[in-house]
GROMACS .gro file of C-alpha atoms in nm:
model
  138
    1MET     CA    1   0.626  -6.335  -1.952
    2THR     CA    2   0.937  -6.093  -2.006
    3ARG     CA    3   1.269  -6.192  -2.007
    4ASP     CA    4   1.506  -6.079  -1.701
    5ASP     CA    5   1.699  -5.865  -1.903
    6ARG     CA    6   1.347  -5.623  -1.975
    7TYR     CA    7   1.105  -5.425  -1.688
    8LYS     CA    8   0.750  -5.438  -1.716
    9LEU     CA    9   0.527  -5.125  -1.785
   10PHE     CA   10   0.232  -4.998  -1.577
   11GLY     CA   11   0.099  -4.748  -1.525
   12VAL     CA   12  -0.067  -4.539  -1.239
   13TYR     CA   13  -0.303  -4.227  -1.228
   14VAL     CA   14  -0.225  -3.950  -1.025
   15SER     CA   15  -0.257  -3.633  -0.980
   16ALA     CA   16  -0.110  -3.404  -1.141
   17ASP     CA   17   0.101  -3.209  -0.894
   18VAL     CA   18   0.177  -3.635  -0.805
   19PHE     CA   19   0.303  -3.633  -1.194
   20ASP     CA   20   0.520  -3.331  -1.119
   21SER     CA   21   0.693  -3.511  -0.842
   22LEU     CA   22   0.692  -3.815  -0.965
   23ALA     CA   23   0.889  -3.603  -1.352
   24GLU     CA   24   1.138  -3.446  -1.074
   25VAL     CA   25   1.213  -3.779  -0.989
   26LEU     CA   26   1.283  -3.899  -1.301
   27TYR     CA   27   1.540  -3.556  -1.374
   28ALA     CA   28   1.755  -3.576  -1.018
   29GLU     CA   29   1.746  -3.925  -1.058
   30ALA     CA   30   1.817  -4.034  -1.423
   31GLY     CA   31   1.787  -3.677  -1.675
   32VAL     CA   32   1.476  -3.742  -1.807
   33VAL     CA   33   1.365  -3.433  -1.942
   34ASP     CA   34   1.003  -3.542  -2.068
   35TYR     CA   35   0.835  -3.757  -1.852
   36GLU     CA   36   0.525  -3.779  -2.033
   37ALA     CA   37   0.679  -3.885  -2.338
   38TYR     CA   38   0.973  -4.067  -2.192
   39PHE     CA   39   0.793  -4.456  -2.250
   40ASP     CA   40   0.654  -4.545  -2.530
   41ALA     CA   41   0.291  -4.582  -2.453
   42SER     CA   42   0.269  -4.898  -2.737
   43ALA     CA   43   0.502  -5.043  -2.629
   44SER     CA   44   0.490  -5.306  -2.315
   45THR     CA   45   0.852  -5.386  -2.184
   46VAL     CA   46   1.154  -5.188  -2.186
   47PRO     CA   47   1.532  -5.316  -2.122
   48ALA     CA   48   1.722  -5.245  -1.812
   49GLY     CA   49   1.971  -5.015  -1.823
   50ASP     CA   50   1.809  -4.771  -1.962
   51PRO     CA   51   1.801  -4.503  -1.717
   52GLY     CA   52   1.460  -4.420  -1.615
   53ALA     CA   53   1.352  -4.741  -1.622
   54ASP     CA   54   1.660  -4.809  -1.411
   55ALA     CA   55   1.484  -4.531  -1.203
   56THR     CA   56   1.132  -4.619  -1.183
   57ALA     CA   57   1.190  -4.987  -1.095
   58GLU     CA   58   1.390  -4.850  -0.822
   59LEU     CA   59   1.112  -4.654  -0.698
   60VAL     CA   60   0.864  -4.884  -0.751
   61SER     CA   61   1.095  -5.186  -0.517
   62GLU     CA   62   1.083  -4.900  -0.261
   63LEU     CA   63   0.745  -4.845  -0.319
   64VAL     CA   64   0.650  -5.185  -0.272
   65ALA     CA   65   0.831  -5.203   0.015
   66THR     CA   66   0.707  -4.936   0.241
   67PHE     CA   67   0.373  -5.009   0.099
   68ALA     CA   68   0.238  -5.057   0.436
   69ASP     CA   69   0.376  -4.738   0.584
   70CYS     CA   70   0.261  -4.544   0.276
   71TYR     CA   71  -0.087  -4.606   0.273
   72ASP     CA   72  -0.136  -4.525   0.677
   73ALA     CA   73   0.023  -4.161   0.564
   74ALA     CA   74  -0.096  -4.111   0.285
   75ASP     CA   75  -0.431  -3.844   0.259
   76PHE     CA   76  -0.668  -4.042   0.080
   77GLU     CA   77  -0.977  -3.757   0.183
   78ALA     CA   78  -0.701  -3.508  -0.024
   79ALA     CA   79  -0.714  -3.709  -0.348
   80ARG     CA   80  -1.067  -3.769  -0.291
   81ARG     CA   81  -1.142  -3.405  -0.414
   82VAL     CA   82  -0.888  -3.419  -0.702
   83ASP     CA   83  -1.144  -3.367  -1.024
   84PRO     CA   84  -1.164  -3.688  -1.194
   85ASP     CA   85  -1.062  -3.560  -1.502
   86ALA     CA   86  -0.755  -3.446  -1.419
   87PHE     CA   87  -0.572  -3.774  -1.325
   88VAL     CA   88  -0.266  -3.811  -1.521
   89LEU     CA   89  -0.150  -4.166  -1.657
   90ALA     CA   90   0.214  -4.240  -1.530
   91GLN     CA   91   0.434  -4.489  -1.691
   92LEU     CA   92   0.627  -4.677  -1.507
   93ALA     CA   93   0.879  -4.981  -1.518
   94ALA     CA   94   0.979  -5.246  -1.297
   95ASP     CA   95   1.050  -5.611  -1.241
   96PRO     CA   96   0.760  -5.831  -1.384
   97ARG     CA   97   0.701  -5.942  -0.946
   98LEU     CA   98   0.747  -5.611  -0.875
   99VAL     CA   99   0.438  -5.473  -1.130
  100ALA     CA  100   0.166  -5.824  -1.013
  101ASP     CA  101   0.338  -5.706  -0.595
  102ALA     CA  102   0.226  -5.307  -0.692
  103ARG     CA  103  -0.120  -5.409  -0.896
  104GLU     CA  104  -0.212  -5.628  -0.604
  105ARG     CA  105  -0.141  -5.386  -0.309
  106PHE     CA  106  -0.314  -5.075  -0.516
  107GLN     CA  107  -0.633  -5.282  -0.614
  108ALA     CA  108  -0.609  -5.432  -0.252
  109ALA     CA  109  -0.597  -5.093  -0.103
  110ALA     CA  110  -0.913  -5.012  -0.351
  111THR     CA  111  -1.162  -5.230  -0.154
  112ILE     CA  112  -1.020  -5.140   0.183
  113ARG     CA  113  -1.099  -4.799   0.126
  114ASP     CA  114  -1.418  -4.803  -0.081
  115ALA     CA  115  -1.241  -4.600  -0.386
  116ASP     CA  116  -1.128  -4.586  -0.673
  117LEU     CA  117  -0.828  -4.684  -0.822
  118ARG     CA  118  -0.724  -4.341  -0.885
  119THR     CA  119  -0.792  -4.183  -0.510
  120VAL     CA  120  -0.579  -4.486  -0.410
  121GLN     CA  121  -0.251  -4.497  -0.649
  122THR     CA  122  -0.286  -4.116  -0.601
  123ALA     CA  123  -0.261  -4.056  -0.244
  124ILE     CA  124  -0.054  -4.382  -0.168
  125VAL     CA  125   0.259  -4.206  -0.496
  126ALA     CA  126   0.230  -3.885  -0.320
  127ALA     CA  127   0.249  -4.017   0.080
  128PHE     CA  128   0.555  -4.251  -0.114
  129LEU     CA  129   0.725  -3.921  -0.215
  130SER     CA  130   0.655  -3.735   0.049
  131ARG     CA  131   0.815  -3.995   0.264
  132THR     CA  132   1.113  -4.000   0.034
  133ALA     CA  133   1.194  -3.633   0.013
  134THR     CA  134   1.203  -3.693   0.349
  135PHE     CA  135   1.438  -3.943   0.403
  136GLU     CA  136   1.717  -3.735   0.135
  137GLU     CA  137   1.661  -3.430   0.314
  138GLU     CA  138   1.801  -3.618   0.649
   0.00000   0.00000   0.00000
């Protein structure tokens, strides 16, 4: 269990283009220059107040809140076409309860879609990022 002043790290596997989109969001929101190396892979938590962690915590919070809509908008077939060796691990930080909620939702979606977790995570995160970009442009 983490203290209230720390975020829990967890990973989602996404396609390279979705990873690049996440990196762009983190650069715009928090000035994260090298997203791939930003979080220490051996750490399980990061302190609240870290700009990249705060940005991903907000992203995860919004993703969990809009998960059903993102699921409905997700292009699972496009995600299925991603080469199985081409997925990239994207580290995210969030409140431990949100991490558990996100993991449960992704797992349930994978079960419903009868798909692997990487495919589901790619499709739903891509839908979320598309949705977020659309709202920001309005």
